[in-house]
Amino acid sequence: MRFDVLSDIQGDMADLESALAALAKFGTADQLLVVGDLTSNGRVRQYRELMARLGDVPALYTIGNHDFYNGRSTRVSIDRFLEFTGMPGLYSAHDVGGVPILRLGTIDGSERTGHYVVLGDEQLDWLTSQLSALAGQPAIVLSHHPLPHTVSGTYDDPVTQAPKMYGRDYAEADRVLEILGRHPGVVLLSGHSHWHLARDDWLARRVVGAGSFTAANTGAVQTGFGPDGSGG
């Protein structure tokens, strides 16, 4: 199986075309994974434009923070995301050619908690159950936001990283890390940070206690920080 992965389109259809053309050079993928920020601010027009381009492509989508920036409630934003993407829920499990893929999404896009991501007990219990049932089988987990100390920008050095920007994305970061850390076959794909894939910390093995999992930065279609962390 081969997957193409994108994130942070944010309504930029021109850059999306460039990204799709670059991916096409590697041949046809079995599935496209779009890891959040499909739109710049979750407007109906933006979803219509995006799905006119991607609607016929086999794809899985996760919601991102920009998909809530429409002045409407979290419920309206989630319902709109589900309507246009056709996803079965905010979070769900899929088998793509024998590869388990688990999608995650925040249940509160308001950011009033001081965090971008609130998964809640029900979703976290579901994630625990899903991974336990796989009994060590490798799995891909999709979540728009990176976890602390996983990929570019999320480490502590304020000069070469951006800890103040990405250290508090998850309300339940420690619990998510603990769940994923029990499953060494997990690969977490996250976007949001927009950091350049030329950096040597775009992919990492995240150690959690006696366990670990793999984390990868998906880059970003729209806007980016250079290899030295400048730009954006």
mmCIF file with all atom_site columns, C-alpha atoms in Angstrom:
data_model
loop_
_atom_site.group_PDB
_atom_site.id
_atom_site.type_symbol
_atom_site.label_atom_id
_atom_site.label_alt_id
_atom_site.label_comp_id
_atom_site.label_asym_id
_atom_site.label_entity_id
_atom_site.label_seq_id
_atom_site.pdbx_PDB_ins_code
_atom_site.Cartn_x
_atom_site.Cartn_y
_atom_site.Cartn_z
_atom_site.occupancy
_atom_site.B_iso_or_equiv
_atom_site.pdbx_formal_charge
_atom_site.auth_seq_id
_atom_site.auth_comp_id
_atom_site.auth_asym_id
_atom_site.auth_atom_id
_atom_site.pdbx_PDB_model_num
ATOM 1   C CA . MET A 1 1   ? 0.000   0.000  0.000  1.00 0.00 ? 1   MET A CA 1
ATOM 2   C CA . ARG A 1 2   ? 1.099   3.535  -0.768 1.00 0.00 ? 2   ARG A CA 1
ATOM 3   C CA . PHE A 1 3   ? -0.306  6.669  0.863  1.00 0.00 ? 3   PHE A CA 1
ATOM 4   C CA . ASP A 1 4   ? -0.009  10.280 -0.222 1.00 0.00 ? 4   ASP A CA 1
ATOM 5   C CA . VAL A 1 5   ? -0.132  12.646 2.759  1.00 0.00 ? 5   VAL A CA 1
ATOM 6   C CA . LEU A 1 6   ? -1.042  16.336 2.809  1.00 0.00 ? 6   LEU A CA 1
ATOM 7   C CA . SER A 1 7   ? -1.938  18.844 5.484  1.00 0.00 ? 7   SER A CA 1
ATOM 8   C CA . ASP A 1 8   ? -2.683  22.541 5.895  1.00 0.00 ? 8   ASP A CA 1
ATOM 9   C CA . ILE A 1 9   ? -4.179  23.232 2.478  1.00 0.00 ? 9   ILE A CA 1
ATOM 10  C CA . GLN A 1 10  ? -5.991  26.175 4.080  1.00 0.00 ? 10  GLN A CA 1
ATOM 11  C CA . GLY A 1 11  ? -7.913  26.963 0.905  1.00 0.00 ? 11  GLY A CA 1
ATOM 12  C CA . ASP A 1 12  ? -4.811  27.502 -1.243 1.00 0.00 ? 12  ASP A CA 1
ATOM 13  C CA . MET A 1 13  ? -5.892  25.686 -4.398 1.00 0.00 ? 13  MET A CA 1
ATOM 14  C CA . ALA A 1 14  ? -2.869  26.792 -6.443 1.00 0.00 ? 14  ALA A CA 1
ATOM 15  C CA . ASP A 1 15  ? -0.392  25.331 -3.966 1.00 0.00 ? 15  ASP A CA 1
ATOM 16  C CA . LEU A 1 16  ? -2.586  22.235 -3.645 1.00 0.00 ? 16  LEU A CA 1
ATOM 17  C CA . GLU A 1 17  ? -2.218  21.670 -7.390 1.00 0.00 ? 17  GLU A CA 1
ATOM 18  C CA . SER A 1 18  ? 1.547   22.002 -7.056 1.00 0.00 ? 18  SER A CA 1
ATOM 19  C CA . ALA A 1 19  ? 1.608   19.503 -4.199 1.00 0.00 ? 19  ALA A CA 1
ATOM 20  C CA . LEU A 1 20  ? -0.569  17.013 -6.068 1.00 0.00 ? 20  LEU A CA 1
ATOM 21  C CA . ALA A 1 21  ? 1.620   17.334 -9.162 1.00 0.00 ? 21  ALA A CA 1
ATOM 22  C CA . ALA A 1 22  ? 4.723   16.631 -7.079 1.00 0.00 ? 22  ALA A CA 1
ATOM 23  C CA . LEU A 1 23  ? 3.119   13.562 -5.508 1.00 0.00 ? 23  LEU A CA 1
ATOM 24  C CA . ALA A 1 24  ? 1.963   12.313 -8.912 1.00 0.00 ? 24  ALA A CA 1
ATOM 25  C CA . LYS A 1 25  ? 5.601   11.951 -9.970 1.00 0.00 ? 25  LYS A CA 1
ATOM 26  C CA . PHE A 1 26  ? 5.827   9.003  -7.585 1.00 0.00 ? 26  PHE A CA 1
ATOM 27  C CA . GLY A 1 27  ? 2.875   7.247  -9.218 1.00 0.00 ? 27  GLY A CA 1
ATOM 28  C CA . THR A 1 28  ? -0.700  6.702  -8.118 1.00 0.00 ? 28  THR A CA 1
ATOM 29  C CA . ALA A 1 29  ? -1.273  6.226  -4.397 1.00 0.00 ? 29  ALA A CA 1
ATOM 30  C CA . ASP A 1 30  ? -3.848  3.856  -2.969 1.00 0.00 ? 30  ASP A CA 1
ATOM 31  C CA . GLN A 1 31  ? -5.170  6.489  -0.549 1.00 0.00 ? 31  GLN A CA 1
ATOM 32  C CA . LEU A 1 32  ? -4.786  10.184 0.146  1.00 0.00 ? 32  LEU A CA 1
ATOM 33  C CA . LEU A 1 33  ? -4.522  11.238 3.799  1.00 0.00 ? 33  LEU A CA 1
ATOM 34  C CA . VAL A 1 34  ? -5.317  14.897 4.511  1.00 0.00 ? 34  VAL A CA 1
ATOM 35  C CA . VAL A 1 35  ? -4.302  15.741 8.064  1.00 0.00 ? 35  VAL A CA 1
ATOM 36  C CA . GLY A 1 36  ? -6.353  18.823 8.908  1.00 0.00 ? 36  GLY A CA 1
ATOM 37  C CA . ASP A 1 37  ? -6.765  22.484 7.956  1.00 0.00 ? 37  ASP A CA 1
ATOM 38  C CA . LEU A 1 38  ? -8.582  21.670 4.743  1.00 0.00 ? 38  LEU A CA 1
ATOM 39  C CA . THR A 1 39  ? -9.874  25.256 4.615  1.00 0.00 ? 39  THR A CA 1
ATOM 40  C CA . SER A 1 40  ? -8.680  28.669 5.728  1.00 0.00 ? 40  SER A CA 1
ATOM 41  C CA . ASN A 1 41  ? -11.735 29.265 7.911  1.00 0.00 ? 41  ASN A CA 1
ATOM 42  C CA . GLY A 1 42  ? -14.299 26.514 7.423  1.00 0.00 ? 42  GLY A CA 1
ATOM 43  C CA . ARG A 1 43  ? -16.572 28.318 4.964  1.00 0.00 ? 43  ARG A CA 1
ATOM 44  C CA . VAL A 1 44  ? -19.011 26.372 2.793  1.00 0.00 ? 44  VAL A CA 1
ATOM 45  C CA . ARG A 1 45  ? -17.537 27.928 -0.346 1.00 0.00 ? 45  ARG A CA 1
ATOM 46  C CA . GLN A 1 46  ? -14.056 26.736 0.607  1.00 0.00 ? 46  GLN A CA 1
ATOM 47  C CA . TYR A 1 47  ? -15.221 23.180 1.210  1.00 0.00 ? 47  TYR A CA 1
ATOM 48  C CA . ARG A 1 48  ? -17.080 23.162 -2.112 1.00 0.00 ? 48  ARG A CA 1
ATOM 49  C CA . GLU A 1 49  ? -14.001 24.359 -3.957 1.00 0.00 ? 49  GLU A CA 1
ATOM 50  C CA . LEU A 1 50  ? -11.778 21.795 -2.278 1.00 0.00 ? 50  LEU A CA 1
ATOM 51  C CA . MET A 1 51  ? -14.102 18.847 -2.793 1.00 0.00 ? 51  MET A CA 1
ATOM 52  C CA . ALA A 1 52  ? -14.619 19.782 -6.437 1.00 0.00 ? 52  ALA A CA 1
ATOM 53  C CA . ARG A 1 53  ? -10.907 18.967 -6.763 1.00 0.00 ? 53  ARG A CA 1
ATOM 54  C CA . LEU A 1 54  ? -10.558 16.057 -4.333 1.00 0.00 ? 54  LEU A CA 1
ATOM 55  C CA . GLY A 1 55  ? -14.064 14.623 -4.208 1.00 0.00 ? 55  GLY A CA 1
ATOM 56  C CA . ASP A 1 56  ? -13.261 11.735 -6.551 1.00 0.00 ? 56  ASP A CA 1
ATOM 57  C CA . VAL A 1 57  ? -9.963  10.885 -4.849 1.00 0.00 ? 57  VAL A CA 1
ATOM 58  C CA . PRO A 1 58  ? -10.006 8.036  -2.272 1.00 0.00 ? 58  PRO A CA 1
ATOM 59  C CA . ALA A 1 59  ? -9.180  9.997  0.858  1.00 0.00 ? 59  ALA A CA 1
ATOM 60  C CA . LEU A 1 60  ? -9.414  10.194 4.614  1.00 0.00 ? 60  LEU A CA 1
ATOM 61  C CA . TYR A 1 61  ? -9.579  13.580 6.336  1.00 0.00 ? 61  TYR A CA 1
ATOM 62  C CA . THR A 1 62  ? -9.057  14.920 9.849  1.00 0.00 ? 62  THR A CA 1
ATOM 63  C CA . ILE A 1 63  ? -10.291 18.267 11.094 1.00 0.00 ? 63  ILE A CA 1
ATOM 64  C CA . GLY A 1 64  ? -7.856  21.105 11.897 1.00 0.00 ? 64  GLY A CA 1
ATOM 65  C CA . ASN A 1 65  ? -8.054  24.349 13.858 1.00 0.00 ? 65  ASN A CA 1
ATOM 66  C CA . HIS A 1 66  ? -8.595  26.498 10.742 1.00 0.00 ? 66  HIS A CA 1
ATOM 67  C CA . ASP A 1 67  ? -11.710 24.481 9.917  1.00 0.00 ? 67  ASP A CA 1
ATOM 68  C CA . PHE A 1 68  ? -13.321 26.048 13.012 1.00 0.00 ? 68  PHE A CA 1
ATOM 69  C CA . TYR A 1 69  ? -12.480 29.683 12.176 1.00 0.00 ? 69  TYR A CA 1
ATOM 70  C CA . ASN A 1 70  ? -15.874 30.580 10.712 1.00 0.00 ? 70  ASN A CA 1
ATOM 71  C CA . GLY A 1 71  ? -17.553 32.404 13.572 1.00 0.00 ? 71  GLY A CA 1
ATOM 72  C CA . ARG A 1 72  ? -19.947 29.514 14.109 1.00 0.00 ? 72  ARG A CA 1
ATOM 73  C CA . SER A 1 73  ? -20.179 26.958 16.900 1.00 0.00 ? 73  SER A CA 1
ATOM 74  C CA . THR A 1 74  ? -17.984 23.899 17.235 1.00 0.00 ? 74  THR A CA 1
ATOM 75  C CA . ARG A 1 75  ? -21.005 21.734 16.396 1.00 0.00 ? 75  ARG A CA 1
ATOM 76  C CA . VAL A 1 76  ? -21.709 23.623 13.167 1.00 0.00 ? 76  VAL A CA 1
ATOM 77  C CA . SER A 1 77  ? -18.055 23.423 12.161 1.00 0.00 ? 77  SER A CA 1
ATOM 78  C CA . ILE A 1 78  ? -17.843 19.692 12.822 1.00 0.00 ? 78  ILE A CA 1
ATOM 79  C CA . ASP A 1 79  ? -21.099 18.989 10.997 1.00 0.00 ? 79  ASP A CA 1
ATOM 80  C CA . ARG A 1 80  ? -19.888 21.006 8.017  1.00 0.00 ? 80  ARG A CA 1
ATOM 81  C CA . PHE A 1 81  ? -16.591 19.112 7.952  1.00 0.00 ? 81  PHE A CA 1
ATOM 82  C CA . LEU A 1 82  ? -18.406 15.771 8.060  1.00 0.00 ? 82  LEU A CA 1
ATOM 83  C CA . GLU A 1 83  ? -20.921 16.791 5.399  1.00 0.00 ? 83  GLU A CA 1
ATOM 84  C CA . PHE A 1 84  ? -18.309 17.759 2.834  1.00 0.00 ? 84  PHE A CA 1
ATOM 85  C CA . THR A 1 85  ? -15.663 15.132 3.567  1.00 0.00 ? 85  THR A CA 1
ATOM 86  C CA . GLY A 1 86  ? -18.048 12.212 3.999  1.00 0.00 ? 86  GLY A CA 1
ATOM 87  C CA . MET A 1 87  ? -16.172 11.026 7.076  1.00 0.00 ? 87  MET A CA 1
ATOM 88  C CA . PRO A 1 88  ? -18.270 8.789  9.380  1.00 0.00 ? 88  PRO A CA 1
ATOM 89  C CA . GLY A 1 89  ? -17.482 10.841 12.460 1.00 0.00 ? 89  GLY A CA 1
ATOM 90  C CA . LEU A 1 90  ? -15.006 13.187 14.065 1.00 0.00 ? 90  LEU A CA 1
ATOM 91  C CA . TYR A 1 91  ? -12.882 10.136 14.838 1.00 0.00 ? 91  TYR A CA 1
ATOM 92  C CA . SER A 1 92  ? -13.016 6.690  13.257 1.00 0.00 ? 92  SER A CA 1
ATOM 93  C CA . ALA A 1 93  ? -11.096 3.529  12.391 1.00 0.00 ? 93  ALA A CA 1
ATOM 94  C CA . HIS A 1 94  ? -10.422 2.349  8.845  1.00 0.00 ? 94  HIS A CA 1
ATOM 95  C CA . ASP A 1 95  ? -8.729  -0.601 7.200  1.00 0.00 ? 95  ASP A CA 1
ATOM 96  C CA . VAL A 1 96  ? -7.034  0.437  3.962  1.00 0.00 ? 96  VAL A CA 1
ATOM 97  C CA . GLY A 1 97  ? -5.574  -2.575 2.220  1.00 0.00 ? 97  GLY A CA 1
ATOM 98  C CA . GLY A 1 98  ? -4.840  -4.217 5.555  1.00 0.00 ? 98  GLY A CA 1
ATOM 99  C CA . VAL A 1 99  ? -3.328  -1.081 7.116  1.00 0.00 ? 99  VAL A CA 1
ATOM 100 C CA . PRO A 1 100 ? -5.233  0.178  10.195 1.00 0.00 ? 100 PRO A CA 1
ATOM 101 C CA . ILE A 1 101 ? -5.764  3.940  10.167 1.00 0.00 ? 101 ILE A CA 1
ATOM 102 C CA . LEU A 1 102 ? -7.207  5.793  13.154 1.00 0.00 ? 102 LEU A CA 1
ATOM 103 C CA . ARG A 1 103 ? -8.457  9.362  12.742 1.00 0.00 ? 103 ARG A CA 1
ATOM 104 C CA . LEU A 1 104 ? -8.602  11.754 15.712 1.00 0.00 ? 104 LEU A CA 1
ATOM 105 C CA . GLY A 1 105 ? -10.276 15.149 16.087 1.00 0.00 ? 105 GLY A CA 1
ATOM 106 C CA . THR A 1 106 ? -10.937 17.775 18.743 1.00 0.00 ? 106 THR A CA 1
ATOM 107 C CA . ILE A 1 107 ? -14.409 17.892 20.245 1.00 0.00 ? 107 ILE A CA 1
ATOM 108 C CA . ASP A 1 108 ? -13.931 21.573 21.133 1.00 0.00 ? 108 ASP A CA 1
ATOM 109 C CA . GLY A 1 109 ? -12.696 23.940 18.447 1.00 0.00 ? 109 GLY A CA 1
ATOM 110 C CA . SER A 1 110 ? -13.327 27.099 20.459 1.00 0.00 ? 110 SER A CA 1
ATOM 111 C CA . GLU A 1 111 ? -9.824  27.192 22.030 1.00 0.00 ? 111 GLU A CA 1
ATOM 112 C CA . ARG A 1 112 ? -11.428 28.590 25.200 1.00 0.00 ? 112 ARG A CA 1
ATOM 113 C CA . THR A 1 113 ? -9.642  25.924 27.240 1.00 0.00 ? 113 THR A CA 1
ATOM 114 C CA . GLY A 1 114 ? -6.278  27.338 26.162 1.00 0.00 ? 114 GLY A CA 1
ATOM 115 C CA . HIS A 1 115 ? -5.726  24.298 23.959 1.00 0.00 ? 115 HIS A CA 1
ATOM 116 C CA . TYR A 1 116 ? -6.428  23.549 20.322 1.00 0.00 ? 116 TYR A CA 1
ATOM 117 C CA . VAL A 1 117 ? -7.240  19.900 20.992 1.00 0.00 ? 117 VAL A CA 1
ATOM 118 C CA . VAL A 1 118 ? -9.641  18.399 23.502 1.00 0.00 ? 118 VAL A CA 1
ATOM 119 C CA . LEU A 1 119 ? -10.231 14.731 22.736 1.00 0.00 ? 119 LEU A CA 1
ATOM 120 C CA . GLY A 1 120 ? -12.340 13.814 25.766 1.00 0.00 ? 120 GLY A CA 1
ATOM 121 C CA . ASP A 1 121 ? -12.626 10.569 27.707 1.00 0.00 ? 121 ASP A CA 1
ATOM 122 C CA . GLU A 1 122 ? -14.852 8.838  25.166 1.00 0.00 ? 122 GLU A CA 1
ATOM 123 C CA . GLN A 1 123 ? -12.423 9.357  22.279 1.00 0.00 ? 123 GLN A CA 1
ATOM 124 C CA . LEU A 1 124 ? -9.379  8.506  24.372 1.00 0.00 ? 124 LEU A CA 1
ATOM 125 C CA . ASP A 1 125 ? -11.013 5.314  25.643 1.00 0.00 ? 125 ASP A CA 1
ATOM 126 C CA . TRP A 1 126 ? -11.892 4.468  22.030 1.00 0.00 ? 126 TRP A CA 1
ATOM 127 C CA . LEU A 1 127 ? -8.278  5.044  20.946 1.00 0.00 ? 127 LEU A CA 1
ATOM 128 C CA . THR A 1 128 ? -7.031  2.805  23.762 1.00 0.00 ? 128 THR A CA 1
ATOM 129 C CA . SER A 1 129 ? -9.465  0.067  22.791 1.00 0.00 ? 129 SER A CA 1
ATOM 130 C CA . GLN A 1 130 ? -8.695  0.289  19.078 1.00 0.00 ? 130 GLN A CA 1
ATOM 131 C CA . LEU A 1 131 ? -4.934  0.055  19.559 1.00 0.00 ? 131 LEU A CA 1
ATOM 132 C CA . SER A 1 132 ? -5.221  -2.742 22.109 1.00 0.00 ? 132 SER A CA 1
ATOM 133 C CA . ALA A 1 133 ? -7.376  -4.760 19.707 1.00 0.00 ? 133 ALA A CA 1
ATOM 134 C CA . LEU A 1 134 ? -4.658  -4.531 17.072 1.00 0.00 ? 134 LEU A CA 1
ATOM 135 C CA . ALA A 1 135 ? -2.392  -6.564 19.365 1.00 0.00 ? 135 ALA A CA 1
ATOM 136 C CA . GLY A 1 136 ? 0.849   -5.013 18.183 1.00 0.00 ? 136 GLY A CA 1
ATOM 137 C CA . GLN A 1 137 ? -0.076  -4.658 14.514 1.00 0.00 ? 137 GLN A CA 1
ATOM 138 C CA . PRO A 1 138 ? 1.393   -1.479 12.963 1.00 0.00 ? 138 PRO A CA 1
ATOM 139 C CA . ALA A 1 139 ? -1.100  1.360  12.632 1.00 0.00 ? 139 ALA A CA 1
ATOM 140 C CA . ILE A 1 140 ? -1.268  4.927  11.360 1.00 0.00 ? 140 ILE A CA 1
ATOM 141 C CA . VAL A 1 141 ? -2.816  7.568  13.631 1.00 0.00 ? 141 VAL A CA 1
ATOM 142 C CA . LEU A 1 142 ? -3.884  10.871 12.069 1.00 0.00 ? 142 LEU A CA 1
ATOM 143 C CA . SER A 1 143 ? -4.152  14.016 14.173 1.00 0.00 ? 143 SER A CA 1
ATOM 144 C CA . HIS A 1 144 ? -3.737  17.560 12.918 1.00 0.00 ? 144 HIS A CA 1
ATOM 145 C CA . HIS A 1 145 ? -1.687  18.800 15.865 1.00 0.00 ? 145 HIS A CA 1
ATOM 146 C CA . PRO A 1 146 ? 1.762   17.517 16.871 1.00 0.00 ? 146 PRO A CA 1
ATOM 147 C CA . LEU A 1 147 ? 2.408   16.232 20.359 1.00 0.00 ? 147 LEU A CA 1
ATOM 148 C CA . PRO A 1 148 ? 5.221   17.721 22.490 1.00 0.00 ? 148 PRO A CA 1
ATOM 149 C CA . HIS A 1 149 ? 8.749   16.515 21.709 1.00 0.00 ? 149 HIS A CA 1
ATOM 150 C CA . THR A 1 150 ? 7.808   14.639 18.549 1.00 0.00 ? 150 THR A CA 1
ATOM 151 C CA . VAL A 1 151 ? 8.571   16.611 15.371 1.00 0.00 ? 151 VAL A CA 1
ATOM 152 C CA . SER A 1 152 ? 10.078  19.898 14.159 1.00 0.00 ? 152 SER A CA 1
ATOM 153 C CA . GLY A 1 153 ? 9.152   22.868 16.318 1.00 0.00 ? 153 GLY A CA 1
ATOM 154 C CA . THR A 1 154 ? 7.913   20.876 19.314 1.00 0.00 ? 154 THR A CA 1
ATOM 155 C CA . TYR A 1 155 ? 11.164  20.627 21.280 1.00 0.00 ? 155 TYR A CA 1
ATOM 156 C CA . ASP A 1 156 ? 12.383  22.883 24.097 1.00 0.00 ? 156 ASP A CA 1
ATOM 157 C CA . ASP A 1 157 ? 15.153  24.979 22.546 1.00 0.00 ? 157 ASP A CA 1
ATOM 158 C CA . PRO A 1 158 ? 13.585  28.442 21.984 1.00 0.00 ? 158 PRO A CA 1
ATOM 159 C CA . VAL A 1 159 ? 16.196  29.284 19.322 1.00 0.00 ? 159 VAL A CA 1
ATOM 160 C CA . THR A 1 160 ? 15.818  26.335 16.951 1.00 0.00 ? 160 THR A CA 1
ATOM 161 C CA . GLN A 1 161 ? 12.309  25.260 18.026 1.00 0.00 ? 161 GLN A CA 1
ATOM 162 C CA . ALA A 1 162 ? 8.998   26.854 19.037 1.00 0.00 ? 162 ALA A CA 1
ATOM 163 C CA . PRO A 1 163 ? 8.014   25.336 22.408 1.00 0.00 ? 163 PRO A CA 1
ATOM 164 C CA . LYS A 1 164 ? 5.665   28.179 23.303 1.00 0.00 ? 164 LYS A CA 1
ATOM 165 C CA . MET A 1 165 ? 3.699   27.601 20.092 1.00 0.00 ? 165 MET A CA 1
ATOM 166 C CA . TYR A 1 166 ? 3.294   23.825 20.195 1.00 0.00 ? 166 TYR A CA 1
ATOM 167 C CA . GLY A 1 167 ? 3.784   22.779 23.821 1.00 0.00 ? 167 GLY A CA 1
ATOM 168 C CA . ARG A 1 168 ? 0.132   23.195 24.829 1.00 0.00 ? 168 ARG A CA 1
ATOM 169 C CA . ASP A 1 169 ? -1.796  22.107 21.749 1.00 0.00 ? 169 ASP A CA 1
ATOM 170 C CA . TYR A 1 170 ? -3.398  19.121 23.546 1.00 0.00 ? 170 TYR A CA 1
ATOM 171 C CA . ALA A 1 171 ? -5.391  19.398 26.754 1.00 0.00 ? 171 ALA A CA 1
ATOM 172 C CA . GLU A 1 172 ? -4.654  15.718 27.405 1.00 0.00 ? 172 GLU A CA 1
ATOM 173 C CA . ALA A 1 173 ? -1.134  15.494 25.905 1.00 0.00 ? 173 ALA A CA 1
ATOM 174 C CA . ASP A 1 174 ? 0.296   13.273 28.645 1.00 0.00 ? 174 ASP A CA 1
ATOM 175 C CA . ARG A 1 175 ? -2.557  10.787 28.334 1.00 0.00 ? 175 ARG A CA 1
ATOM 176 C CA . VAL A 1 176 ? -2.310  10.650 24.535 1.00 0.00 ? 176 VAL A CA 1
ATOM 177 C CA . LEU A 1 177 ? 1.444   10.111 24.750 1.00 0.00 ? 177 LEU A CA 1
ATOM 178 C CA . GLU A 1 178 ? 0.967   7.345  27.291 1.00 0.00 ? 178 GLU A CA 1
ATOM 179 C CA . ILE A 1 179 ? -1.599  5.579  25.087 1.00 0.00 ? 179 ILE A CA 1
ATOM 180 C CA . LEU A 1 180 ? 0.519   5.778  21.943 1.00 0.00 ? 180 LEU A CA 1
ATOM 181 C CA . GLY A 1 181 ? 3.688   4.860  23.816 1.00 0.00 ? 181 GLY A CA 1
ATOM 182 C CA . ARG A 1 182 ? 2.280   1.438  24.653 1.00 0.00 ? 182 ARG A CA 1
ATOM 183 C CA . HIS A 1 183 ? 2.160   0.598  20.934 1.00 0.00 ? 183 HIS A CA 1
ATOM 184 C CA . PRO A 1 184 ? 5.561   0.610  19.195 1.00 0.00 ? 184 PRO A CA 1
ATOM 185 C CA . GLY A 1 185 ? 3.966   -0.052 15.816 1.00 0.00 ? 185 GLY A CA 1
ATOM 186 C CA . VAL A 1 186 ? 2.116   3.280  15.800 1.00 0.00 ? 186 VAL A CA 1
ATOM 187 C CA . VAL A 1 187 ? 3.065   6.015  13.341 1.00 0.00 ? 187 VAL A CA 1
ATOM 188 C CA . LEU A 1 188 ? 1.519   9.380  14.260 1.00 0.00 ? 188 LEU A CA 1
ATOM 189 C CA . LEU A 1 189 ? 1.114   11.744 11.300 1.00 0.00 ? 189 LEU A CA 1
ATOM 190 C CA . SER A 1 190 ? 0.567   15.395 12.249 1.00 0.00 ? 190 SER A CA 1
ATOM 191 C CA . GLY A 1 191 ? 0.566   18.740 10.463 1.00 0.00 ? 191 GLY A CA 1
ATOM 192 C CA . HIS A 1 192 ? -0.187  22.232 11.848 1.00 0.00 ? 192 HIS A CA 1
ATOM 193 C CA . SER A 1 193 ? 3.395   23.347 12.496 1.00 0.00 ? 193 SER A CA 1
ATOM 194 C CA . HIS A 1 194 ? 4.243   24.119 8.824  1.00 0.00 ? 194 HIS A CA 1
ATOM 195 C CA . TRP A 1 195 ? 7.923   23.319 9.427  1.00 0.00 ? 195 TRP A CA 1
ATOM 196 C CA . HIS A 1 196 ? 10.113  22.372 6.483  1.00 0.00 ? 196 HIS A CA 1
ATOM 197 C CA . LEU A 1 197 ? 10.617  18.694 5.666  1.00 0.00 ? 197 LEU A CA 1
ATOM 198 C CA . ALA A 1 198 ? 14.300  19.313 4.908  1.00 0.00 ? 198 ALA A CA 1
ATOM 199 C CA . ARG A 1 199 ? 14.971  19.404 8.645  1.00 0.00 ? 199 ARG A CA 1
ATOM 200 C CA . ASP A 1 200 ? 16.403  16.296 10.272 1.00 0.00 ? 200 ASP A CA 1
ATOM 201 C CA . ASP A 1 201 ? 13.779  16.297 13.048 1.00 0.00 ? 201 ASP A CA 1
ATOM 202 C CA . TRP A 1 202 ? 10.704  15.912 10.810 1.00 0.00 ? 202 TRP A CA 1
ATOM 203 C CA . LEU A 1 203 ? 10.623  12.226 11.813 1.00 0.00 ? 203 LEU A CA 1
ATOM 204 C CA . ALA A 1 204 ? 11.311  10.933 15.309 1.00 0.00 ? 204 ALA A CA 1
ATOM 205 C CA . ARG A 1 205 ? 10.984  7.990  17.623 1.00 0.00 ? 205 ARG A CA 1
ATOM 206 C CA . ARG A 1 206 ? 9.138   9.356  20.675 1.00 0.00 ? 206 ARG A CA 1
ATOM 207 C CA . VAL A 1 207 ? 10.035  7.556  23.893 1.00 0.00 ? 207 VAL A CA 1
ATOM 208 C CA . VAL A 1 208 ? 7.338   7.447  26.568 1.00 0.00 ? 208 VAL A CA 1
ATOM 209 C CA . GLY A 1 209 ? 8.486   5.709  29.727 1.00 0.00 ? 209 GLY A CA 1
ATOM 210 C CA . ALA A 1 210 ? 9.468   2.181  28.712 1.00 0.00 ? 210 ALA A CA 1
ATOM 211 C CA . GLY A 1 211 ? 7.572   2.460  25.419 1.00 0.00 ? 211 GLY A CA 1
ATOM 212 C CA . SER A 1 212 ? 7.766   4.438  22.201 1.00 0.00 ? 212 SER A CA 1
ATOM 213 C CA . PHE A 1 213 ? 6.098   5.260  18.898 1.00 0.00 ? 213 PHE A CA 1
ATOM 214 C CA . THR A 1 214 ? 7.044   6.978  15.651 1.00 0.00 ? 214 THR A CA 1
ATOM 215 C CA . ALA A 1 215 ? 5.943   10.552 14.840 1.00 0.00 ? 215 ALA A CA 1
ATOM 216 C CA . ALA A 1 216 ? 6.183   12.276 11.463 1.00 0.00 ? 216 ALA A CA 1
ATOM 217 C CA . ASN A 1 217 ? 5.574   15.856 10.359 1.00 0.00 ? 217 ASN A CA 1
ATOM 218 C CA . THR A 1 218 ? 3.486   15.988 7.175  1.00 0.00 ? 218 THR A CA 1
ATOM 219 C CA . GLY A 1 219 ? 4.751   19.417 6.161  1.00 0.00 ? 219 GLY A CA 1
ATOM 220 C CA . ALA A 1 220 ? 2.159   21.910 4.892  1.00 0.00 ? 220 ALA A CA 1
ATOM 221 C CA . VAL A 1 221 ? 0.666   22.911 1.552  1.00 0.00 ? 221 VAL A CA 1
ATOM 222 C CA . GLN A 1 222 ? 0.111   26.528 2.611  1.00 0.00 ? 222 GLN A CA 1
ATOM 223 C CA . THR A 1 223 ? 2.922   28.660 4.109  1.00 0.00 ? 223 THR A CA 1
ATOM 224 C CA . GLY A 1 224 ? 5.973   27.202 5.721  1.00 0.00 ? 224 GLY A CA 1
ATOM 225 C CA . PHE A 1 225 ? 8.868   27.766 8.055  1.00 0.00 ? 225 PHE A CA 1
ATOM 226 C CA . GLY A 1 226 ? 12.277  27.236 6.443  1.00 0.00 ? 226 GLY A CA 1
ATOM 227 C CA . PRO A 1 227 ? 14.801  24.623 7.567  1.00 0.00 ? 227 PRO A CA 1
ATOM 228 C CA . ASP A 1 228 ? 16.237  27.125 10.067 1.00 0.00 ? 228 ASP A CA 1
ATOM 229 C CA . GLY A 1 229 ? 12.788  27.823 11.534 1.00 0.00 ? 229 GLY A CA 1
ATOM 230 C CA . SER A 1 230 ? 12.485  31.242 9.907  1.00 0.00 ? 230 SER A CA 1
ATOM 231 C CA . GLY A 1 231 ? 9.618   32.421 7.721  1.00 0.00 ? 231 GLY A CA 1
ATOM 232 C CA . GLY A 1 232 ? 6.012   31.361 8.040  1.00 0.00 ? 232 GLY A CA 1
#
